GROMACS .gro file of C-alpha atoms in nm:
model
  401
    1MET     CA    1   0.974  -1.854  -2.245
    2ASP     CA    2   0.640  -2.026  -2.311
    3LEU     CA    3   0.312  -1.873  -2.425
    4GLY     CA    4   0.169  -1.864  -2.072
    5THR     CA    5   0.462  -1.660  -1.943
    6VAL     CA    6   0.438  -1.413  -2.233
    7LEU     CA    7   0.064  -1.372  -2.179
    8ALA     CA    8   0.122  -1.329  -1.804
    9CYS     CA    9   0.378  -1.054  -1.876
   10ILE     CA   10   0.128  -0.871  -2.097
   11LEU     CA   11  -0.150  -0.895  -1.839
   12SER     CA   12   0.093  -0.796  -1.563
   13PHE     CA   13   0.192  -0.488  -1.766
   14LEU     CA   14  -0.172  -0.381  -1.792
   15ALA     CA   15  -0.237  -0.458  -1.425
   16ALA     CA   16   0.070  -0.259  -1.318
   17ALA     CA   17  -0.029   0.040  -1.531
   18PHE     CA   18  -0.382   0.051  -1.387
   19SER     CA   19  -0.260  -0.012  -1.032
   20SER     CA   20   0.003   0.261  -1.049
   21ALA     CA   21  -0.247   0.509  -1.189
   22GLY     CA   22  -0.481   0.436  -0.900
   23GLY     CA   23  -0.210   0.430  -0.635
   24VAL     CA   24  -0.231   0.066  -0.526
   25GLY     CA   25   0.033  -0.207  -0.527
   26GLY     CA   26  -0.148  -0.449  -0.758
   27GLY     CA   27  -0.067  -0.770  -0.569
   28SER     CA   28  -0.432  -0.875  -0.573
   29LEU     CA   29  -0.413  -0.887  -0.954
   30TYR     CA   30  -0.060  -1.023  -0.994
   31VAL     CA   31  -0.110  -1.340  -0.790
   32PRO     CA   32  -0.412  -1.470  -0.989
   33ILE     CA   33  -0.236  -1.383  -1.317
   34LEU     CA   34   0.077  -1.575  -1.221
   35ASN     CA   35  -0.119  -1.864  -1.072
   36ILE     CA   36  -0.381  -1.910  -1.344
   37VAL     CA   37  -0.215  -1.779  -1.662
   38ALA     CA   38   0.155  -1.853  -1.600
   39GLY     CA   39   0.075  -2.180  -1.421
   40LEU     CA   40   0.289  -2.105  -1.116
   41SER     CA   41   0.208  -2.251  -0.777
   42LEU     CA   42   0.034  -2.021  -0.530
   43LYS     CA   43   0.348  -2.008  -0.314
   44THR     CA   44   0.572  -1.912  -0.608
   45ALA     CA   45   0.317  -1.662  -0.739
   46THR     CA   46   0.306  -1.494  -0.398
   47ALA     CA   47   0.687  -1.468  -0.392
   48PHE     CA   48   0.702  -1.329  -0.746
   49SER     CA   49   0.429  -1.076  -0.668
   50THR     CA   50   0.650  -0.914  -0.403
   51PHE     CA   51   0.912  -0.848  -0.674
   52MET     CA   52   0.644  -0.706  -0.904
   53VAL     CA   53   0.490  -0.482  -0.639
   54THR     CA   54   0.836  -0.357  -0.540
   55GLY     CA   55   0.923  -0.279  -0.902
   56GLY     CA   56   0.596  -0.099  -0.967
   57THR     CA   57   0.597   0.105  -0.647
   58LEU     CA   58   0.967   0.194  -0.685
   59SER     CA   59   0.913   0.348  -1.029
   60ASN     CA   60   0.597   0.521  -0.902
   61VAL     CA   61   0.783   0.678  -0.610
   62LEU     CA   62   1.082   0.781  -0.823
   63TYR     CA   63   0.855   0.935  -1.087
   64THR     CA   64   0.661   1.121  -0.819
   65LEU     CA   65   0.975   1.256  -0.652
   66ILE     CA   66   1.162   1.349  -0.970
   67VAL     CA   67   0.900   1.442  -1.230
   68LEU     CA   68   0.568   1.522  -1.064
   69ARG     CA   69   0.722   1.727  -0.782
   70GLY     CA   70   0.822   1.996  -1.030
   71HIS     CA   71   0.461   2.038  -1.146
   72GLU     CA   72   0.293   2.068  -0.807
   73LYS     CA   73   0.280   2.375  -0.586
   74GLY     CA   74   0.549   2.554  -0.782
   75GLY     CA   75   0.794   2.267  -0.738
   76HIS     CA   76   0.837   2.282  -0.359
   77GLN     CA   77   0.542   2.086  -0.225
   78PRO     CA   78   0.589   1.706  -0.256
   79LEU     CA   79   0.292   1.483  -0.325
   80ILE     CA   80   0.411   1.225  -0.072
   81ASP     CA   81   0.303   1.318   0.282
   82TYR     CA   82   0.598   1.198   0.488
   83ASP     CA   83   0.414   1.279   0.811
   84ILE     CA   84   0.139   1.029   0.734
   85ALA     CA   85   0.392   0.770   0.619
   86VAL     CA   86   0.622   0.788   0.921
   87VAL     CA   87   0.334   0.799   1.171
   88SER     CA   88   0.152   0.504   1.011
   89GLN     CA   89   0.429   0.267   0.901
   90PRO     CA   90   0.509   0.095   1.238
   91CYS     CA   91   0.146   0.006   1.304
   92LEU     CA   92   0.096  -0.100   0.943
   93LEU     CA   93   0.380  -0.353   0.969
   94LEU     CA   94   0.255  -0.471   1.309
   95GLY     CA   95  -0.094  -0.515   1.172
   96VAL     CA   96   0.034  -0.728   0.885
   97SER     CA   97   0.196  -0.968   1.132
   98VAL     CA   98  -0.127  -0.993   1.333
   99GLY     CA   99  -0.327  -1.048   1.017
  100VAL     CA  100  -0.098  -1.329   0.902
  101ILE     CA  101  -0.161  -1.513   1.230
  102CYS     CA  102  -0.537  -1.468   1.179
  103ASN     CA  103  -0.495  -1.593   0.822
  104VAL     CA  104  -0.349  -1.918   0.955
  105MET     CA  105  -0.630  -1.961   1.209
  106PHE     CA  106  -0.928  -1.887   0.981
  107PRO     CA  107  -1.054  -2.131   0.715
  108GLU     CA  108  -0.995  -2.023   0.356
  109TRP     CA  109  -1.364  -2.005   0.268
  110LEU     CA  110  -1.422  -1.755   0.550
  111ILE     CA  111  -1.124  -1.543   0.443
  112THR     CA  112  -1.248  -1.537   0.083
  113ALA     CA  113  -1.600  -1.440   0.193
  114LEU     CA  114  -1.477  -1.166   0.427
  115PHE     CA  115  -1.245  -1.032   0.161
  116ALA     CA  116  -1.521  -1.015  -0.101
  117VAL     CA  117  -1.757  -0.838   0.140
  118PHE     CA  118  -1.493  -0.589   0.253
  119LEU     CA  119  -1.378  -0.502  -0.099
  120ALA     CA  120  -1.737  -0.468  -0.220
  121SER     CA  121  -1.808  -0.225   0.064
  122ALA     CA  122  -1.484  -0.035  -0.003
  123THR     CA  123  -1.573  -0.015  -0.373
  124PHE     CA  124  -1.908   0.151  -0.307
  125LYS     CA  125  -1.760   0.391  -0.050
  126THR     CA  126  -1.472   0.487  -0.278
  127TYR     CA  127  -1.710   0.539  -0.568
  128GLY     CA  128  -1.924   0.762  -0.345
  129THR     CA  129  -1.615   0.962  -0.249
  130GLY     CA  130  -1.528   0.999  -0.617
  131MET     CA  131  -1.877   1.124  -0.702
  132LYS     CA  132  -1.863   1.384  -0.422
  133ARG     CA  133  -1.526   1.509  -0.545
  134TRP     CA  134  -1.650   1.508  -0.906
  135ARG     CA  135  -1.944   1.729  -0.812
  136ALA     CA  136  -1.713   1.959  -0.612
  137GLU     CA  137  -1.479   1.988  -0.910
  138THR     CA  138  -1.774   2.067  -1.137
  139ALA     CA  139  -1.885   2.344  -0.901
  140ALA     CA  140  -1.528   2.477  -0.877
  141ALA     CA  141  -1.494   2.479  -1.256
  142ARG     CA  142  -1.821   2.670  -1.283
  143ARG     CA  143  -1.698   2.927  -1.031
  144MET     CA  144  -1.370   2.955  -1.219
  145LEU     CA  145  -1.556   3.040  -1.538
  146GLU     CA  146  -1.775   3.291  -1.359
  147GLY     CA  147  -1.524   3.457  -1.126
  148GLY     CA  148  -1.179   3.360  -1.251
  149SER     CA  149  -1.081   3.149  -0.947
  150SER     CA  150  -0.839   2.860  -0.999
  151LEU     CA  151  -0.923   2.493  -0.972
  152GLY     CA  152  -0.737   2.312  -0.696
  153ASP     CA  153  -0.492   2.043  -0.789
  154GLY     CA  154  -0.589   1.809  -0.511
  155ALA     CA  155  -0.240   1.775  -0.372
  156GLY     CA  156  -0.316   1.935  -0.039
  157GLU     CA  157  -0.075   2.043   0.230
  158ALA     CA  158   0.136   1.825   0.453
  159LEU     CA  159  -0.001   1.689   0.778
  160LEU     CA  160   0.196   1.948   0.974
  161GLY     CA  161   0.263   2.303   0.858
  162GLN     CA  162   0.628   2.363   0.785
  163LYS     CA  163   0.871   2.618   0.646
  164ASP     CA  164   1.005   2.565   0.297
  165GLY     CA  165   1.361   2.576   0.433
  166ASP     CA  166   1.289   2.303   0.687
  167GLY     CA  167   1.092   2.083   0.450
  168HIS     CA  168   1.384   1.899   0.291
  169ARG     CA  169   1.559   1.843   0.624
  170ARG     CA  170   1.246   1.702   0.786
  171GLN     CA  171   1.180   1.475   0.491
  172CYS     CA  172   1.534   1.336   0.520
  173VAL     CA  173   1.481   1.275   0.892
  174ASP     CA  174   1.147   1.103   0.826
  175LEU     CA  175   1.310   0.888   0.558
  176MET     CA  176   1.587   0.780   0.798
  177VAL     CA  177   1.324   0.692   1.058
  178LEU     CA  178   1.134   0.485   0.802
  179VAL     CA  179   1.452   0.300   0.705
  180THR     CA  180   1.521   0.229   1.074
  181ILE     CA  181   1.168   0.093   1.118
  182TRP     CA  182   1.213  -0.119   0.806
  183LEU     CA  183   1.539  -0.266   0.938
  184CYS     CA  184   1.390  -0.349   1.281
  185PHE     CA  185   1.091  -0.536   1.139
  186PHE     CA  186   1.305  -0.696   0.870
  187VAL     CA  187   1.537  -0.846   1.133
  188ILE     CA  188   1.237  -0.981   1.324
  189HIS     CA  189   1.088  -1.143   1.013
  190LEU     CA  190   1.429  -1.275   0.914
  191PHE     CA  191   1.442  -1.464   1.243
  192ILE     CA  192   1.092  -1.612   1.240
  193GLY     CA  193   1.023  -1.625   0.866
  194GLY     CA  194   0.693  -1.545   0.702
  195GLU     CA  195   0.527  -1.487   0.363
  196GLY     CA  196   0.576  -1.856   0.288
  197ALA     CA  197   0.947  -1.858   0.373
  198LYS     CA  198   1.138  -2.002   0.667
  199GLY     CA  199   1.360  -1.795   0.892
  200VAL     CA  200   1.739  -1.793   0.866
  201PHE     CA  201   1.767  -1.965   1.204
  202ASP     CA  202   1.619  -2.301   1.298
  203ILE     CA  203   1.351  -2.166   1.533
  204GLU     CA  204   1.071  -2.408   1.616
  205PRO     CA  205   0.740  -2.276   1.478
  206CYS     CA  206   0.497  -2.180   1.755
  207GLY     CA  207   0.766  -2.246   2.017
  208VAL     CA  208   0.853  -2.017   2.308
  209THR     CA  209   1.133  -1.840   2.120
  210TYR     CA  210   0.912  -1.798   1.815
  211TRP     CA  211   0.633  -1.629   2.010
  212LEU     CA  212   0.871  -1.410   2.212
  213ILE     CA  213   1.021  -1.273   1.892
  214THR     CA  214   0.676  -1.235   1.736
  215ILE     CA  215   0.534  -1.049   2.037
  216ALA     CA  216   0.842  -0.823   2.038
  217GLN     CA  217   0.689  -0.647   1.737
  218ILE     CA  218   0.424  -0.491   1.963
  219PRO     CA  219   0.656  -0.286   2.190
  220VAL     CA  220   0.872  -0.199   1.889
  221ALA     CA  221   0.575  -0.059   1.696
  222VAL     CA  222   0.428   0.117   2.000
  223ALA     CA  223   0.763   0.274   2.092
  224PHE     CA  224   0.827   0.401   1.740
  225THR     CA  225   0.472   0.536   1.706
  226ALA     CA  226   0.475   0.709   2.046
  227CYS     CA  227   0.811   0.876   1.980
  228ILE     CA  228   0.709   0.986   1.631
  229VAL     CA  229   0.371   1.123   1.741
  230HIS     CA  230   0.534   1.313   2.030
  231GLN     CA  231   0.793   1.464   1.797
  232LYS     CA  232   0.531   1.561   1.538
  233ARG     CA  233   0.315   1.732   1.799
  234LYS     CA  234   0.618   1.917   1.935
  235SER     CA  235   0.719   2.024   1.585
  236HIS     CA  236   0.366   2.138   1.505
  237ALA     CA  237   0.348   2.342   1.826
  238GLN     CA  238   0.677   2.514   1.743
  239ASN     CA  239   0.559   2.596   1.392
  240SER     CA  240   0.233   2.742   1.522
  241GLN     CA  241   0.420   2.964   1.767
  242GLU     CA  242   0.682   3.082   1.518
  243PHE     CA  243   0.453   3.142   1.223
  244ASP     CA  244   0.106   3.290   1.259
  245GLN     CA  245   0.024   3.200   0.901
  246ALA     CA  246   0.070   2.830   0.978
  247ILE     CA  247  -0.278   2.828   1.129
  248SER     CA  248  -0.434   2.978   0.818
  249VAL     CA  249  -0.274   2.728   0.578
  250LYS     CA  250  -0.352   2.418   0.783
  251SER     CA  251  -0.516   2.145   0.586
  252LYS     CA  252  -0.815   1.944   0.696
  253LEU     CA  253  -0.577   1.670   0.813
  254GLU     CA  254  -0.435   1.884   1.092
  255SER     CA  255  -0.776   1.906   1.259
  256LEU     CA  256  -0.775   1.527   1.303
  257PRO     CA  257  -0.619   1.358   1.607
  258VAL     CA  258  -0.273   1.225   1.518
  259TYR     CA  259  -0.364   0.875   1.642
  260VAL     CA  260  -0.620   0.842   1.362
  261PHE     CA  261  -0.348   0.743   1.118
  262PRO     CA  262  -0.173   0.479   1.335
  263VAL     CA  263  -0.509   0.319   1.418
  264ALA     CA  264  -0.617   0.323   1.053
  265ALA     CA  265  -0.280   0.176   0.952
  266LEU     CA  266  -0.305  -0.097   1.217
  267LEU     CA  267  -0.651  -0.205   1.098
  268THR     CA  268  -0.538  -0.187   0.736
  269GLY     CA  269  -0.234  -0.401   0.816
  270VAL     CA  270  -0.447  -0.661   0.993
  271MET     CA  271  -0.677  -0.688   0.693
  272SER     CA  272  -0.379  -0.702   0.455
  273GLY     CA  273  -0.222  -0.991   0.645
  274LEU     CA  274  -0.557  -1.166   0.687
  275PHE     CA  275  -0.645  -1.147   0.318
  276GLY     CA  276  -0.288  -1.214   0.201
  277ILE     CA  277  -0.243  -0.902  -0.016
  278GLY     CA  278  -0.038  -0.584  -0.005
  279GLY     CA  279  -0.165  -0.288   0.194
  280GLY     CA  280  -0.212  -0.049  -0.099
  281LEU     CA  281  -0.548  -0.188  -0.208
  282LEU     CA  282  -0.682  -0.130   0.144
  283LEU     CA  283  -0.479   0.172   0.260
  284ASN     CA  284  -0.564   0.401  -0.031
  285PRO     CA  285  -0.944   0.385   0.021
  286VAL     CA  286  -0.893   0.433   0.397
  287LEU     CA  287  -0.688   0.751   0.342
  288LEU     CA  288  -0.950   0.879   0.098
  289GLN     CA  289  -1.225   0.819   0.355
  290ILE     CA  290  -1.023   1.004   0.621
  291GLY     CA  291  -1.006   1.305   0.391
  292VAL     CA  292  -0.661   1.288   0.234
  293PRO     CA  293  -0.658   1.449  -0.116
  294PRO     CA  294  -0.647   1.189  -0.396
  295LYS     CA  295  -0.300   1.274  -0.528
  296THR     CA  296  -0.151   1.272  -0.179
  297ALA     CA  297  -0.334   0.951  -0.085
  298SER     CA  298  -0.213   0.776  -0.401
  299SER     CA  299   0.151   0.886  -0.373
  300THR     CA  300   0.174   0.827   0.003
  301THR     CA  301   0.018   0.482  -0.028
  302MET     CA  302   0.269   0.376  -0.294
  303PHE     CA  303   0.553   0.510  -0.080
  304MET     CA  304   0.440   0.303   0.220
  305VAL     CA  305   0.373  -0.010   0.013
  306LEU     CA  306   0.729   0.014  -0.122
  307PHE     CA  307   0.865  -0.044   0.229
  308CYS     CA  308   0.632  -0.339   0.295
  309ALA     CA  309   0.687  -0.512  -0.039
  310SER     CA  310   1.064  -0.459  -0.042
  311MET     CA  311   1.091  -0.622   0.301
  312SER     CA  312   0.929  -0.941   0.172
  313MET     CA  313   1.128  -0.928  -0.152
  314VAL     CA  314   1.466  -0.900   0.022
  315GLN     CA  315   1.369  -1.184   0.256
  316PHE     CA  316   1.287  -1.410  -0.039
  317ILE     CA  317   1.618  -1.321  -0.206
  318ILE     CA  318   1.821  -1.399   0.107
  319LEU     CA  319   1.641  -1.728   0.161
  320GLY     CA  320   1.691  -1.833  -0.201
  321VAL     CA  321   1.361  -1.818  -0.390
  322ASP     CA  322   1.352  -2.031  -0.706
  323GLY     CA  323   1.327  -1.856  -1.042
  324ILE     CA  324   1.467  -1.522  -0.932
  325VAL     CA  325   1.558  -1.428  -1.291
  326THR     CA  326   1.197  -1.475  -1.401
  327ALA     CA  327   1.081  -1.275  -1.100
  328LEU     CA  328   1.313  -0.990  -1.198
  329VAL     CA  329   1.172  -0.996  -1.553
  330TYR     CA  330   0.822  -0.954  -1.411
  331ALA     CA  331   0.951  -0.678  -1.179
  332ILE     CA  332   1.108  -0.485  -1.468
  333THR     CA  333   0.784  -0.521  -1.664
  334CYS     CA  334   0.590  -0.369  -1.375
  335PHE     CA  335   0.855  -0.098  -1.331
  336VAL     CA  336   0.803   0.024  -1.688
  337ALA     CA  337   0.425  -0.023  -1.682
  338SER     CA  338   0.395   0.179  -1.362
  339ILE     CA  339   0.550   0.484  -1.529
  340VAL     CA  340   0.322   0.441  -1.831
  341GLY     CA  341   0.017   0.432  -1.605
  342LEU     CA  342   0.127   0.746  -1.421
  343VAL     CA  343   0.195   0.937  -1.743
  344VAL     CA  344  -0.148   0.847  -1.882
  345ILE     CA  345  -0.345   0.933  -1.565
  346GLN     CA  346  -0.154   1.258  -1.508
  347GLY     CA  347  -0.217   1.359  -1.868
  348ALA     CA  348  -0.588   1.286  -1.827
  349ILE     CA  349  -0.597   1.491  -1.505
  350ARG     CA  350  -0.423   1.789  -1.666
  351LYS     CA  351  -0.659   1.785  -1.965
  352SER     CA  352  -0.980   1.739  -1.767
  353GLY     CA  353  -0.881   1.922  -1.448
  354ARG     CA  354  -1.043   1.643  -1.247
  355VAL     CA  355  -0.834   1.475  -0.976
  356SER     CA  356  -1.138   1.258  -0.901
  357LEU     CA  357  -1.023   1.035  -1.188
  358ILE     CA  358  -0.775   0.882  -0.942
  359VAL     CA  359  -1.058   0.798  -0.702
  360PHE     CA  360  -1.260   0.632  -0.978
  361MET     CA  361  -0.949   0.438  -1.082
  362VAL     CA  362  -0.915   0.307  -0.726
  363ALA     CA  363  -1.283   0.207  -0.725
  364ALA     CA  364  -1.239   0.025  -1.057
  365ILE     CA  365  -0.936  -0.169  -0.930
  366LEU     CA  366  -1.126  -0.260  -0.614
  367ALA     CA  367  -1.420  -0.389  -0.818
  368LEU     CA  368  -1.190  -0.589  -1.046
  369SER     CA  369  -1.010  -0.735  -0.745
  370VAL     CA  370  -1.343  -0.844  -0.595
  371VAL     CA  371  -1.426  -1.042  -0.908
  372VAL     CA  372  -1.079  -1.190  -0.964
  373ILE     CA  373  -0.998  -1.291  -0.607
  374ALA     CA  374  -1.350  -1.402  -0.515
  375CYS     CA  375  -1.375  -1.625  -0.823
  376SER     CA  376  -1.024  -1.771  -0.794
  377GLY     CA  377  -1.069  -1.820  -0.420
  378ALA     CA  378  -1.403  -1.992  -0.466
  379VAL     CA  379  -1.256  -2.227  -0.727
  380ARG     CA  380  -0.960  -2.307  -0.502
  381VAL     CA  381  -1.185  -2.377  -0.203
  382TRP     CA  382  -1.410  -2.602  -0.413
  383VAL     CA  383  -1.113  -2.799  -0.548
  384GLN     CA  384  -0.975  -2.846  -0.197
  385TYR     CA  385  -1.317  -2.947  -0.067
  386THR     CA  386  -1.382  -3.203  -0.338
  387SER     CA  387  -1.030  -3.349  -0.315
  388GLY     CA  388  -1.026  -3.352   0.066
  389GLN     CA  389  -0.707  -3.143   0.083
  390ALA     CA  390  -0.841  -2.845   0.277
  391SER     CA  391  -0.769  -2.970   0.627
  392THR     CA  392  -0.434  -3.120   0.526
  393GLN     CA  393  -0.310  -2.797   0.368
  394ARG     CA  394  -0.435  -2.592   0.662
  395ASN     CA  395  -0.244  -2.810   0.906
  396ALA     CA  396   0.069  -2.776   0.691
  397VAL     CA  397   0.038  -2.398   0.696
  398ILE     CA  398  -0.008  -2.395   1.073
  399MET     CA  399   0.305  -2.605   1.115
  400ARG     CA  400   0.498  -2.365   0.892
  401TYR     CA  401   0.415  -2.077   1.122
   0.00000   0.00000   0.00000
């Protein structure tokens, strides 16, 4: 193991800790680290980053389900909102596929510019959201000192009101639905390839069969989303009829149309595929803007990113990515670092009583990603321009898809 790999592991550990604390995947930081510090090619760095994101999000989700659940809402209210996840996941995966096609069509300089502008805008908006929540927490703390009221933990309620007895059963059903969605899209991507890898069958890129399989993702996503939304509305109506108190405990989310989340997930997926990064960096700020509490937004985002990243990781394993042992070392590093980041941020939240720290962490990661990706992208575009490789590489990418 050379010095560059050791340094890349250290930087990846720090990146994973910060990313996990903020509730984002961290792919936007891993790829430049592997490419610049470890000296890996961009294609290999992208493949390795899927292992790292999967490792980090897996430990984050396990820690949230096993450890944090016992500290929130008396131990019965999970931080992960399964309603948001199951409603949004099909459109998120569909959007990623659409974004990848746009990524192939657009020149790299335009993608880099759009990405920098979008992340800069998201940084300012997320920072503004954090400041609003900070002021609200300050006012709540003042009222607590004056009148003895408690400071909210920022976890929020689930998207749909539910009985405690039904909660576990519904979560298991939602999880099975998510696994089914994962398998459907995984089979499609296994046929046509993607993320820099070829499919398992010799399907001609951009041929009739290729596009038929690609377009098949649209009815699959629409069918899943329609069925899930219908079932959630039906379930919510039954809860409202059976329990009068369900109306009084509704969160702000329940006043929003259910289609808000699929549409937001679709747009987030398109941008993720277009910019070539995981959805966490984009999905978390979107959920915060919609009004999802920071803890719920962070945990739910990591849960959804786990499904996206694991799909790419399994595909790379099946198709035989080079250096899988090294990739697993990076993944284990991120697995451990993710827990460290969660422990630190949760300790800071408990001591300060300010959940807005998560929002500021997201804003900081966004700002850092703007600098890292914009600079590395600009250097890459300049090198391609001066060497005359831009058009050649673009044509090669188009042929791959």
